[in-house]
Tab-separated table of C-alpha atoms and ligand atoms in Angstrom:
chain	number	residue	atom	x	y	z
A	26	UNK	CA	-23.538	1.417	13.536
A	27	UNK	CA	-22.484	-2.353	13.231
A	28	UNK	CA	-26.009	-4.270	13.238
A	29	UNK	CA	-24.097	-7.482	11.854
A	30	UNK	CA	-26.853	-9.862	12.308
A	31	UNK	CA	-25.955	-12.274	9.572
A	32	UNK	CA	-27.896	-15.921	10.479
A	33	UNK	CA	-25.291	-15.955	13.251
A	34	UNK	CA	-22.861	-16.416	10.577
A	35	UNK	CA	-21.188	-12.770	10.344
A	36	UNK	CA	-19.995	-11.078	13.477
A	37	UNK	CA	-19.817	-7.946	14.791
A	38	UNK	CA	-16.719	-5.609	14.428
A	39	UNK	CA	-13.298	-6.204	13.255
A	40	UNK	CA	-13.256	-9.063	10.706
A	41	UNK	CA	-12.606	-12.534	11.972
A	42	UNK	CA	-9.738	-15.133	12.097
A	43	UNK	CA	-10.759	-17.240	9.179
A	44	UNK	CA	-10.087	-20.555	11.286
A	45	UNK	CA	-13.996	-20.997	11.300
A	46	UNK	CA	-14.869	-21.430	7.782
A	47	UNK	CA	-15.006	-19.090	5.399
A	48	UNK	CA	-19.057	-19.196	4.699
A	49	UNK	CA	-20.806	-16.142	5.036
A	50	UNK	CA	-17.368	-14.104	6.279
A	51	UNK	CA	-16.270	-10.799	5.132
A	52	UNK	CA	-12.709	-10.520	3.798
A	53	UNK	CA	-10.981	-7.347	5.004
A	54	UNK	CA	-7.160	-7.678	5.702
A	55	UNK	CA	-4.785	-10.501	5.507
A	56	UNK	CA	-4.248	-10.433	9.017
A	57	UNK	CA	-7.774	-12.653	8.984
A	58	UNK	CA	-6.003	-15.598	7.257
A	59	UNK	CA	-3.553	-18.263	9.045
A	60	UNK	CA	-1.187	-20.994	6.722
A	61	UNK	CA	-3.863	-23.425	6.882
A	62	UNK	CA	-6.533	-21.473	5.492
A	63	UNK	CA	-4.532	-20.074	2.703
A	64	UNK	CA	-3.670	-23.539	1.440
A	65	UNK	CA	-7.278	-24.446	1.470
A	66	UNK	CA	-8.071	-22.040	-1.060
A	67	UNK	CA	-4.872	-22.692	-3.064
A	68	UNK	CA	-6.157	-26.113	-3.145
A	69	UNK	CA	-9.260	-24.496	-4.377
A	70	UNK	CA	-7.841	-22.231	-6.722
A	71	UNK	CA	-5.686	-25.411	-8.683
A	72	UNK	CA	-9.304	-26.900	-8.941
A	73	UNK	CA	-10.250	-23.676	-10.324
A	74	UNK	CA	-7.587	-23.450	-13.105
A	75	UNK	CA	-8.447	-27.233	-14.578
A	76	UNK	CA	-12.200	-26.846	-14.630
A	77	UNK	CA	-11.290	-23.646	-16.303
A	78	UNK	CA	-8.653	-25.456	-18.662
A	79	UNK	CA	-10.730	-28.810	-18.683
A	80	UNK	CA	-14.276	-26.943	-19.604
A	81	UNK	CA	-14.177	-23.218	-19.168
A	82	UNK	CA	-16.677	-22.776	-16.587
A	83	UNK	CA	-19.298	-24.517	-13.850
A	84	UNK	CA	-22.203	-23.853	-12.549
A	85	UNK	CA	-21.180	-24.019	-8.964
A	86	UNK	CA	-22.528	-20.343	-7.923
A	87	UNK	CA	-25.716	-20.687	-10.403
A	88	UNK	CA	-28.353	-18.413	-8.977
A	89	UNK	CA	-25.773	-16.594	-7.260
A	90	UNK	CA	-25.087	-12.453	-7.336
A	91	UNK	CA	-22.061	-10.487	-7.111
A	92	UNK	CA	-21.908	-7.108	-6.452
A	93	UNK	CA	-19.140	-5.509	-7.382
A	94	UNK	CA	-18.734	-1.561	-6.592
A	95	UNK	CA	-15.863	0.625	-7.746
A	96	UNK	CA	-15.206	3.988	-6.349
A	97	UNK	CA	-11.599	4.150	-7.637
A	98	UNK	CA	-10.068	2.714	-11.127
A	99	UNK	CA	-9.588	-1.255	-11.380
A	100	UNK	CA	-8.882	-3.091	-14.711
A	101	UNK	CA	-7.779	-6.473	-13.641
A	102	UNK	CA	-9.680	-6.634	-9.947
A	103	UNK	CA	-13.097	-5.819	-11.316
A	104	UNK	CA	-12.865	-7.657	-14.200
A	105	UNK	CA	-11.481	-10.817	-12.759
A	106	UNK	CA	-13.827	-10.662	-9.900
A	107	UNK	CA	-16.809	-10.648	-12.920
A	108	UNK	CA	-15.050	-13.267	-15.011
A	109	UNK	CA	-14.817	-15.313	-11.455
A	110	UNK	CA	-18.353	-15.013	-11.080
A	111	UNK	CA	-19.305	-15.690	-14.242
A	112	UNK	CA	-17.246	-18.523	-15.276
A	113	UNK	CA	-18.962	-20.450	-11.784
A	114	UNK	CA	-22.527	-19.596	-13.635
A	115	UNK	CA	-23.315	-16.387	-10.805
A	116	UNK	CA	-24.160	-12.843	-12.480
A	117	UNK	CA	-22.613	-9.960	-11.243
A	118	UNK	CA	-24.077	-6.459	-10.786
A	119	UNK	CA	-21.109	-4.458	-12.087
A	120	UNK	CA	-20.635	-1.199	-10.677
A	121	UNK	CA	-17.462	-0.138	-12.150
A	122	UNK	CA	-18.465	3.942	-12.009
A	123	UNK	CA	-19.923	5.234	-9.261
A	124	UNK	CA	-20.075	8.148	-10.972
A	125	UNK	CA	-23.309	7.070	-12.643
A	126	UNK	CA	-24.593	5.579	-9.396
A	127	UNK	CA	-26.518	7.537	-6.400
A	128	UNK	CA	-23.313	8.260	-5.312
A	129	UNK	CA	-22.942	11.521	-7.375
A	130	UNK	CA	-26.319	12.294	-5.663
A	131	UNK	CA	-24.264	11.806	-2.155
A	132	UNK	CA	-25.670	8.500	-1.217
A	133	UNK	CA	-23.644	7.487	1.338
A	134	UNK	CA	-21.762	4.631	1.643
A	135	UNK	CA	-23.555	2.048	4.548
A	136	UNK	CA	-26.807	3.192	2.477
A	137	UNK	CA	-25.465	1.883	-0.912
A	138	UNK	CA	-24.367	-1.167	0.559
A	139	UNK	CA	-27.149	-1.588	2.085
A	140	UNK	CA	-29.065	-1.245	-1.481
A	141	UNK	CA	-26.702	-3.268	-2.825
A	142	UNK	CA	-27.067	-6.298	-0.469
A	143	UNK	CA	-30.825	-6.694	-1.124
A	144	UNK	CA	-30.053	-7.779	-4.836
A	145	UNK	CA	-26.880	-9.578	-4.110
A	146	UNK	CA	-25.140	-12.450	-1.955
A	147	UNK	CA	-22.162	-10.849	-1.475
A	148	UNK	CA	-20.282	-7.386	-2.005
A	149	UNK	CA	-17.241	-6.948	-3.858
A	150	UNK	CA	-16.056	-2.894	-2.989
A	151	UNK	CA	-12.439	-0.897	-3.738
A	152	UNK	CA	-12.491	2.466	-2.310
A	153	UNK	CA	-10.231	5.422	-1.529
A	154	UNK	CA	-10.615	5.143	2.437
A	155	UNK	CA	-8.791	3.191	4.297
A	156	UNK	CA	-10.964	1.200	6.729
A	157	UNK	CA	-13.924	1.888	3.861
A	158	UNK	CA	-14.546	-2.184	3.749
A	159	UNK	CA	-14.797	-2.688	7.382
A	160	UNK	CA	-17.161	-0.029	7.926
A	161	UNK	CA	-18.994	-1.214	5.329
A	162	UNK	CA	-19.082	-4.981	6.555
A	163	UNK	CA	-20.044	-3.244	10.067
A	164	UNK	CA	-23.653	-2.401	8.351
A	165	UNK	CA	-24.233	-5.218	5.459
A	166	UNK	CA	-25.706	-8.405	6.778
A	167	UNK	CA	-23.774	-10.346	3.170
A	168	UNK	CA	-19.983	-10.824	3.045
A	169	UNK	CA	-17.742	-7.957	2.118
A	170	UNK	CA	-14.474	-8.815	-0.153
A	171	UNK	CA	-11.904	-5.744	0.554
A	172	UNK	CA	-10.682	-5.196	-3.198
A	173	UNK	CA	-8.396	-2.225	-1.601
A	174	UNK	CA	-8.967	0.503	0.243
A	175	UNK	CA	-7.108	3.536	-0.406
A	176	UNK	CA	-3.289	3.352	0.848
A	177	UNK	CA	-4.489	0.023	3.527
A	178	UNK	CA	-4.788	-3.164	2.127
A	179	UNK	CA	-5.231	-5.504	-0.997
A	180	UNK	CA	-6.210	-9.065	0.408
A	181	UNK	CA	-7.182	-10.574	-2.671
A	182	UNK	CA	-3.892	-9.462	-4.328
A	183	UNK	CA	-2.152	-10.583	-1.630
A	184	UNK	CA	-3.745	-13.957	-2.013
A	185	UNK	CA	-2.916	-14.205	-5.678
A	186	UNK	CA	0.898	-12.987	-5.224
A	187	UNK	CA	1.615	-15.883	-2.468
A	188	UNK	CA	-0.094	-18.452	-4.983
A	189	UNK	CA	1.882	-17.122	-7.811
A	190	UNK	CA	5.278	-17.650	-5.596
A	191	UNK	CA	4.065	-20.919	-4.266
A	192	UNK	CA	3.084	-22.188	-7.664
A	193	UNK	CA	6.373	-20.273	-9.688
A	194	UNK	CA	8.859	-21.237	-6.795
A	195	UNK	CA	7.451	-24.484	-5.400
A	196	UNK	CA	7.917	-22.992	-2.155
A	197	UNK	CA	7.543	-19.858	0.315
A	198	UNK	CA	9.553	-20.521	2.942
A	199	UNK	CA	13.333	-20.019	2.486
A	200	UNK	CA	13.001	-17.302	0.078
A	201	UNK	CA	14.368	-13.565	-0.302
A	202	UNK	CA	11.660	-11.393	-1.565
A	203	UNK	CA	12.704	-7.581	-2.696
A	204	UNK	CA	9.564	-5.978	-2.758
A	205	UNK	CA	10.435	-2.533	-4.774
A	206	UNK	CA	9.071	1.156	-5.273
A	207	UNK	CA	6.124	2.816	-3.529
A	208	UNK	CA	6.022	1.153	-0.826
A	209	UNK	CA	4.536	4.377	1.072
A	210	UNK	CA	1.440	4.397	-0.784
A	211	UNK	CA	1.259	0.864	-2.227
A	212	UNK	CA	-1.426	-1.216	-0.810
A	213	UNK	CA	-0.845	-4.629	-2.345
A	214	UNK	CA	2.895	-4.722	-0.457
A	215	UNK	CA	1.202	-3.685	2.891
A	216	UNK	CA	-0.817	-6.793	2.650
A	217	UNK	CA	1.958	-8.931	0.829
A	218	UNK	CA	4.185	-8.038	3.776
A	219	UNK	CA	1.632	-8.910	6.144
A	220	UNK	CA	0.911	-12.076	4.589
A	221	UNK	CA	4.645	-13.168	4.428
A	222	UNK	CA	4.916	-12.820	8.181
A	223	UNK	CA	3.230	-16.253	8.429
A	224	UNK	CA	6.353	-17.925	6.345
A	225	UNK	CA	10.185	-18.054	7.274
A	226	UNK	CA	11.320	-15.754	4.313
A	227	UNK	CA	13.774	-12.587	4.276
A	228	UNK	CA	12.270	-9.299	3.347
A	229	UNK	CA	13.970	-5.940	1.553
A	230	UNK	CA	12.116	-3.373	1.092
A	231	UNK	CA	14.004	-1.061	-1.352
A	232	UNK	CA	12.585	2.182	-1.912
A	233	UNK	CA	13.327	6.119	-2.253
A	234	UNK	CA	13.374	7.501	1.250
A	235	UNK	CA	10.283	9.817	0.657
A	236	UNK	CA	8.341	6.001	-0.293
A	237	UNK	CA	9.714	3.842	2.546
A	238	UNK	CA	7.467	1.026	4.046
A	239	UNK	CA	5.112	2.501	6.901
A	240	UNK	CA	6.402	2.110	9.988
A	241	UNK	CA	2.854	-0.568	11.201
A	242	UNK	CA	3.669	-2.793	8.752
A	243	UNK	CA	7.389	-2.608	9.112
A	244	UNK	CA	7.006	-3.453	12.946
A	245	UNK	CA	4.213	-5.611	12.159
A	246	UNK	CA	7.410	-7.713	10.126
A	247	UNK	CA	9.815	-6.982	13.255
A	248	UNK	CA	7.591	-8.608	15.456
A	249	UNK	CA	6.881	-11.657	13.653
A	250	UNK	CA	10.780	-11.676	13.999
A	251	UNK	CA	11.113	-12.475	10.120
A	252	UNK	CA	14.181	-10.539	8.618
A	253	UNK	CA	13.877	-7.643	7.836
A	254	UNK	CA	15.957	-4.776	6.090
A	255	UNK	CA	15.669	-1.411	4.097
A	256	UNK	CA	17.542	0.242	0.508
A	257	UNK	CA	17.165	2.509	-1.723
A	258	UNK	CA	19.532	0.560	-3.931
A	259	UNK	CA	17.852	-2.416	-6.136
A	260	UNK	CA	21.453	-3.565	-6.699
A	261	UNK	CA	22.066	-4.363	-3.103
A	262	UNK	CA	19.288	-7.308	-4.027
A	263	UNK	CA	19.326	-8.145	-7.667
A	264	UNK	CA	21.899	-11.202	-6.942
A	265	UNK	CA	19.894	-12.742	-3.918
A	266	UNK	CA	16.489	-12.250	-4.563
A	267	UNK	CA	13.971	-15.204	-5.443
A	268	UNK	CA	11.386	-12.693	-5.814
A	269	UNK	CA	11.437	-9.418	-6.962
A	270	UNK	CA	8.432	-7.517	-6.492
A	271	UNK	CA	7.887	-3.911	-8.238
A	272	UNK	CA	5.426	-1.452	-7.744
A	273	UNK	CA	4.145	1.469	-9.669
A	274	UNK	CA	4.454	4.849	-8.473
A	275	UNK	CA	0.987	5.918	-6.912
A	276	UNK	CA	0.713	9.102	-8.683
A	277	UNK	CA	-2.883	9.646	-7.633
A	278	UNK	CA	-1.960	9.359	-3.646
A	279	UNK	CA	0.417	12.041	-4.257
A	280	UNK	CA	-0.605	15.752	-2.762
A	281	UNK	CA	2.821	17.055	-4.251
A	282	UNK	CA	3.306	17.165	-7.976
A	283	UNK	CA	7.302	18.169	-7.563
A	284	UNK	CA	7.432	15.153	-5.143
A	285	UNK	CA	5.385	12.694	-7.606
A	286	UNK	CA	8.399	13.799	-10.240
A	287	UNK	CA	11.219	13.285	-8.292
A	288	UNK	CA	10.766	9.715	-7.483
A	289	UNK	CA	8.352	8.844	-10.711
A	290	UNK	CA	11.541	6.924	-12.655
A	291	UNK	CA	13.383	6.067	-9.944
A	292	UNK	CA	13.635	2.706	-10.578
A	293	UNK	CA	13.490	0.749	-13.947
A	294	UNK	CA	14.041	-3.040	-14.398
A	295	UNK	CA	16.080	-3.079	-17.060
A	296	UNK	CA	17.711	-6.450	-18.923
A	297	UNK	CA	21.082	-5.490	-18.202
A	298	UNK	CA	20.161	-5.398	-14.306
A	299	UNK	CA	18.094	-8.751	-14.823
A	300	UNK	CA	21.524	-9.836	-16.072
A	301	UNK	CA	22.681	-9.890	-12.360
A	302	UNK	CA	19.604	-11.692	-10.878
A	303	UNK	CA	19.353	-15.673	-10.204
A	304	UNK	CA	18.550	-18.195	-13.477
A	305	UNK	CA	16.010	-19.033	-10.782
A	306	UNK	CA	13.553	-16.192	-9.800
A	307	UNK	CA	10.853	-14.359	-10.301
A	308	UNK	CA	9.919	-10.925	-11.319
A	309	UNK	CA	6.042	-9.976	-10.036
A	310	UNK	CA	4.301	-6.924	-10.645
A	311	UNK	CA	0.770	-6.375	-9.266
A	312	UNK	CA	-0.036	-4.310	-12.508
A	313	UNK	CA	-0.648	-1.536	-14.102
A	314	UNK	CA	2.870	-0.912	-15.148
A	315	UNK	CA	4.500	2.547	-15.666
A	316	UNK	CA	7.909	2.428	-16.538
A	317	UNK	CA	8.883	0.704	-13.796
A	318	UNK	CA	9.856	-2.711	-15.583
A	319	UNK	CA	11.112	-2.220	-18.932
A	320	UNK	CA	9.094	-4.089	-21.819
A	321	UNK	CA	12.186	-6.284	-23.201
A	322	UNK	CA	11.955	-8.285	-19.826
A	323	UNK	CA	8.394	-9.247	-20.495
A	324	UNK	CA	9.435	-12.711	-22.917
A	325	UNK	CA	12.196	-13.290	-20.075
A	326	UNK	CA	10.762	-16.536	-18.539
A	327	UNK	CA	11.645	-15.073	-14.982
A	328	UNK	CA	9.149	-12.283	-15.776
A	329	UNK	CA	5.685	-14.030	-13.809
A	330	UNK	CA	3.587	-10.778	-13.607
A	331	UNK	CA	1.153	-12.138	-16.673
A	332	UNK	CA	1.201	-15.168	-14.937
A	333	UNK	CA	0.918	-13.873	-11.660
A	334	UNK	CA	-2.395	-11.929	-13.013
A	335	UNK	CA	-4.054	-15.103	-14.940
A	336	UNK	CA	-4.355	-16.402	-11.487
A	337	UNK	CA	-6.348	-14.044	-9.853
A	338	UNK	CA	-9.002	-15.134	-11.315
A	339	UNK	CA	-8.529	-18.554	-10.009
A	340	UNK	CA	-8.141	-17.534	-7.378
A	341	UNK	CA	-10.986	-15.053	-6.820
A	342	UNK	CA	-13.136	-17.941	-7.607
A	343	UNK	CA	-11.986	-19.990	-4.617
A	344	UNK	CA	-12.782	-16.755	-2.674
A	345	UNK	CA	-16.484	-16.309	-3.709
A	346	UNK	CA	-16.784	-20.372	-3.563
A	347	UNK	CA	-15.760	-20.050	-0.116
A	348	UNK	CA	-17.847	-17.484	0.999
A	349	UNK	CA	-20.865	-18.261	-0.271
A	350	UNK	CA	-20.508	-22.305	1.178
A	351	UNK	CA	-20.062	-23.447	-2.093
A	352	UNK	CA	-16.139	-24.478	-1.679
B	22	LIG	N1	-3.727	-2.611	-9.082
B	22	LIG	C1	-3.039	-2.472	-7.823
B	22	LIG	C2	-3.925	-1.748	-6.821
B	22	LIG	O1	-5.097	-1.515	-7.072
B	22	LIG	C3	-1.695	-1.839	-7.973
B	22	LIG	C4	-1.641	-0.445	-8.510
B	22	LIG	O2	-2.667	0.177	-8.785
B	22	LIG	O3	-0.516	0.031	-8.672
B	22	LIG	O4	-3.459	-1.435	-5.753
């Protein structure tokens, strides 16, 4: 397992500190990225958003192929990922079902990577495993881009949520964020979590005891020393946070439909709680929404989830820029 032989530009086993340059590099976890490098593709991603304003798209990554492979549901990752390509004049290879691929016929995963990598520059993959985009960057010789695996991580959503703060709030460091729900089975607040350990903010993690943060990632905060603290009650944050963060219920990662029920509603944004939280604030969402944030709040101007989505695409183009040298 783990040829890796890349040019000399990928490297064998656990994905890389990004320090090096981005070119030819597989993105697994957040842990890969420092301050630095995220502001380099923030930089990227502003560039992004007024050639998309200015002229709607470039032909930057002409010639260029995406793959971009599915094994769970994705509305907004897999299309933004294609609109990303596409709009920097690449073509994507769009494999949004895998249940019309080989797979049904139990190809395995290293040999449909492997498939996919002779048509394309660079593999885009969301699976149910954790660890699934590591072991597949361990066999391709083309960049991987983790679009989630199972209950691990969410980079690129992690990416696009510290944007959306810098650009919403001006600022990351300084700030309370409430990050709210699932966070047992949540994947983007894993990586969000992880990500914020690189800034001087104050985390709450509110949740029903049966959905608390995992204990890696809540040590993971502890040990950056960042502050740190746990609820079940969204009102002990409503009046301090800059940022509050809700998640969806994970139905699908739950083995226990009794369980799934007894937390499904347990918390709903409603206007008349909004009515307690900061003029100045925001309210993200990673999307799809249940019933977690109540509809009325969607024209409040603190609500930055539609926002927050728009610029994944931004900034999933400075991602495939990057990687394939183009940035
Ligand atoms: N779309 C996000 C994810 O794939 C959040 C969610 O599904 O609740 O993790």
């Amino acid at each position: 397992m783990g040829n890796g032989a890349r040019n000399g530009i990928k490297t064998v086993g656990l994905a890389p500190n990004l320090s090096s340059g981005f070119y030819g590099q597989d993105i697994i976890s957040v842990r890969q990225f420092t301050r630095e490098n995220l502001q380099y593709i923030f930089a990227i991603a502003d560039e992004m958003r007024a050639v998309v304003k200015r002229v709607g798209s470039t032909d930057l990554l002409k010639g260029h192929v995406l793959a971009c492979v599915f094994y769970e549901p994705s509305t907004r990752t897999s299309s933004s990922f294609i609109a990303a390509m596409s709009r920097l004049g690449g073509s994507v290879i769009p494999i949004n079902e895998v249940r019309y691929s080989s797979v049904t016929k139990g190809e395995s995963l290293p040999d449909t990577i492997r498939t996919l990598e002779s048509y394309a520059d660079v593999i885009v993959l969301r699976h149910p495993e954790v660890g699934a985009s590591q072991v597949a960057a361990e066999y391709a010789r083309k960049p991987i881009i983790n679009a989630g695996d199972g209950v691990g991580e969410h980079p690129t959503q992690a990416l696009l949520d510290l944007y959306t703060i810098q650009s919403e709030l001006g600022t990351v460091d300084g700030l309370h964020v409430a990050m709210v729900g699932d966070l047992r089975y949540g994947r983007t607040v894993h990586s969000l979590a992880r990500l914020l350990c690189q800034y001087d903010v104050q985390m709450t993690f509110v949740s029903p005891e049966v959905l608390r943060m995992p204990l890696d990632v809540l040590n993971e905060v502890k040990a950056h020393k960042r502050d740190v603290e746990e609820t079940y009650d969204v009102h002990d944050v409503i009046a301090s946070a800059d940022v509050l963060y809700v998640t969806r219920v994970q139905r699908e990662r739950f083995a226990d439909q009794a369980q799934y029920d007894s937390v499904k509603d347990f918390y709903v944004i409603t206007s008349e709680l909004m009515g307690q939280a900061k003029e100045r604030m925001i309210v993200m969402h990673p999307l799809p929404r249940v019933s977690e944030i109540s509809y009325a709040i969607d024209n409040d101007p603190r609500a930055a989830y539609f926002r927050q989505m728009e610029n994944g695409m931004y900034i999933r183009m400075a991602l495939l820029a990057a990687v394939l040298g183009k940035a």
